[in-house]
Each structure stands twice: as C-alpha cells, then as structure tokens.
Amino acid sequence: MMLASLQGHEPVVSYLLTRKANLNAKDVTGMTALMAASKKGHLSLVRVLVEGAPT
C-alpha cells in the first residue's frame, strides 16, 4: 500500500482496499499511505484512500 501510494498507482491501491489492506500501517518514519499520497501530491489517490477508509 505504501509503495503504491508513493508512486501514485491508484488501481493498485483500489485493489488493496478491496482486499482490506491496513490503511493505518506505518513505515519506519511513521508515515501512512494517506500521508505518502498527500506528500507526493496524488490528490485523486488521497480521495480514494479517504473514501476507502472504514467508518
């Protein structure tokens, strides 16, 4: 999820969300996939991550 978010691979992130990937997982620096996508400016991916987050 993290690598796909950093690289802006929206289809991969969407697939991982359907497989119930952990959106709260952090890398060694404490960054989440949402933070990574935001930092890299992948705004449509940020939207996918926010909408895919469980309520």
PDB file of C-alpha atoms in Angstrom:
ATOM      1  CA  MET A   1       0.000   0.000   0.000  1.00  0.00           C
ATOM      2  CA  MET A   2       2.778   2.411   0.925  1.00  0.00           C
ATOM      3  CA  LEU A   3       4.774   1.929  -2.271  1.00  0.00           C
ATOM      4  CA  ALA A   4       1.666   2.153  -4.447  1.00  0.00           C
ATOM      5  CA  SER A   5       0.645   5.351  -2.650  1.00  0.00           C
ATOM      6  CA  LEU A   6       4.071   6.929  -3.053  1.00  0.00           C
ATOM      7  CA  GLN A   7       4.119   6.114  -6.760  1.00  0.00           C
ATOM      8  CA  GLY A   8       0.507   7.177  -7.374  1.00  0.00           C
ATOM      9  CA  HIS A   9      -0.717   3.754  -8.518  1.00  0.00           C
ATOM     10  CA  GLU A  10      -4.424   4.288  -7.928  1.00  0.00           C
ATOM     11  CA  PRO A  11      -5.572   0.930  -9.409  1.00  0.00           C
ATOM     12  CA  VAL A  12      -3.202  -0.947  -7.091  1.00  0.00           C
ATOM     13  CA  VAL A  13      -4.383   0.986  -4.041  1.00  0.00           C
ATOM     14  CA  SER A  14      -8.022   0.403  -5.018  1.00  0.00           C
ATOM     15  CA  TYR A  15      -7.349  -3.318  -5.329  1.00  0.00           C
ATOM     16  CA  LEU A  16      -5.599  -3.436  -1.961  1.00  0.00           C
ATOM     17  CA  LEU A  17      -8.553  -1.668  -0.375  1.00  0.00           C
ATOM     18  CA  THR A  18     -10.885  -4.377  -1.707  1.00  0.00           C
ATOM     19  CA  ARG A  19      -8.571  -6.913  -0.044  1.00  0.00           C
ATOM     20  CA  LYS A  20      -8.914  -4.998   3.247  1.00  0.00           C
ATOM     21  CA  ALA A  21      -5.324  -3.770   3.415  1.00  0.00           C
ATOM     22  CA  ASN A  22      -4.454  -1.935   6.619  1.00  0.00           C
ATOM     23  CA  LEU A  23      -4.761   1.800   5.941  1.00  0.00           C
ATOM     24  CA  ASN A  24      -3.205   2.613   9.297  1.00  0.00           C
ATOM     25  CA  ALA A  25       0.049   0.745   8.660  1.00  0.00           C
ATOM     26  CA  LYS A  26       3.096   2.975   9.035  1.00  0.00           C
ATOM     27  CA  ASP A  27       6.581   2.853   7.610  1.00  0.00           C
ATOM     28  CA  VAL A  28       9.700   3.223   9.777  1.00  0.00           C
ATOM     29  CA  THR A  29       9.251   7.009   9.833  1.00  0.00           C
ATOM     30  CA  GLY A  30       5.616   6.793  10.962  1.00  0.00           C
ATOM     31  CA  MET A  31       4.143   7.734   7.576  1.00  0.00           C
ATOM     32  CA  THR A  32       0.869   6.165   6.428  1.00  0.00           C
ATOM     33  CA  ALA A  33      -0.224   5.562   2.834  1.00  0.00           C
ATOM     34  CA  LEU A  34      -2.530   8.585   3.067  1.00  0.00           C
ATOM     35  CA  MET A  35       0.327  10.786   4.230  1.00  0.00           C
ATOM     36  CA  ALA A  36       2.570   9.475   1.439  1.00  0.00           C
ATOM     37  CA  ALA A  37      -0.013  10.118  -1.277  1.00  0.00           C
ATOM     38  CA  SER A  38      -0.651  13.595   0.093  1.00  0.00           C
ATOM     39  CA  LYS A  39       3.048  14.422   0.321  1.00  0.00           C
ATOM     40  CA  LYS A  40       3.574  13.397  -3.305  1.00  0.00           C
ATOM     41  CA  GLY A  41       0.553  15.399  -4.494  1.00  0.00           C
ATOM     42  CA  HIS A  42      -1.536  12.428  -5.643  1.00  0.00           C
ATOM     43  CA  LEU A  43      -4.844  14.127  -4.856  1.00  0.00           C
ATOM     44  CA  SER A  44      -7.128  11.622  -6.590  1.00  0.00           C
ATOM     45  CA  LEU A  45      -5.365   8.857  -4.675  1.00  0.00           C
ATOM     46  CA  VAL A  46      -5.866  10.751  -1.415  1.00  0.00           C
ATOM     47  CA  ARG A  47      -9.579  10.821  -2.238  1.00  0.00           C
ATOM     48  CA  VAL A  48      -9.580   7.047  -2.870  1.00  0.00           C
ATOM     49  CA  LEU A  49      -7.831   6.405   0.447  1.00  0.00           C
ATOM     50  CA  VAL A  50     -10.175   8.662   2.416  1.00  0.00           C
ATOM     51  CA  GLU A  51     -13.303   7.191   0.808  1.00  0.00           C
ATOM     52  CA  GLY A  52     -11.971   3.659   1.261  1.00  0.00           C
ATOM     53  CA  ALA A  53     -11.288   4.111   4.962  1.00  0.00           C
ATOM     54  CA  PRO A  54     -13.594   2.103   7.217  1.00  0.00           C
ATOM     55  CA  THR A  55     -16.000   4.159   9.293  1.00  0.00           C
TER      56      THR A  55
END
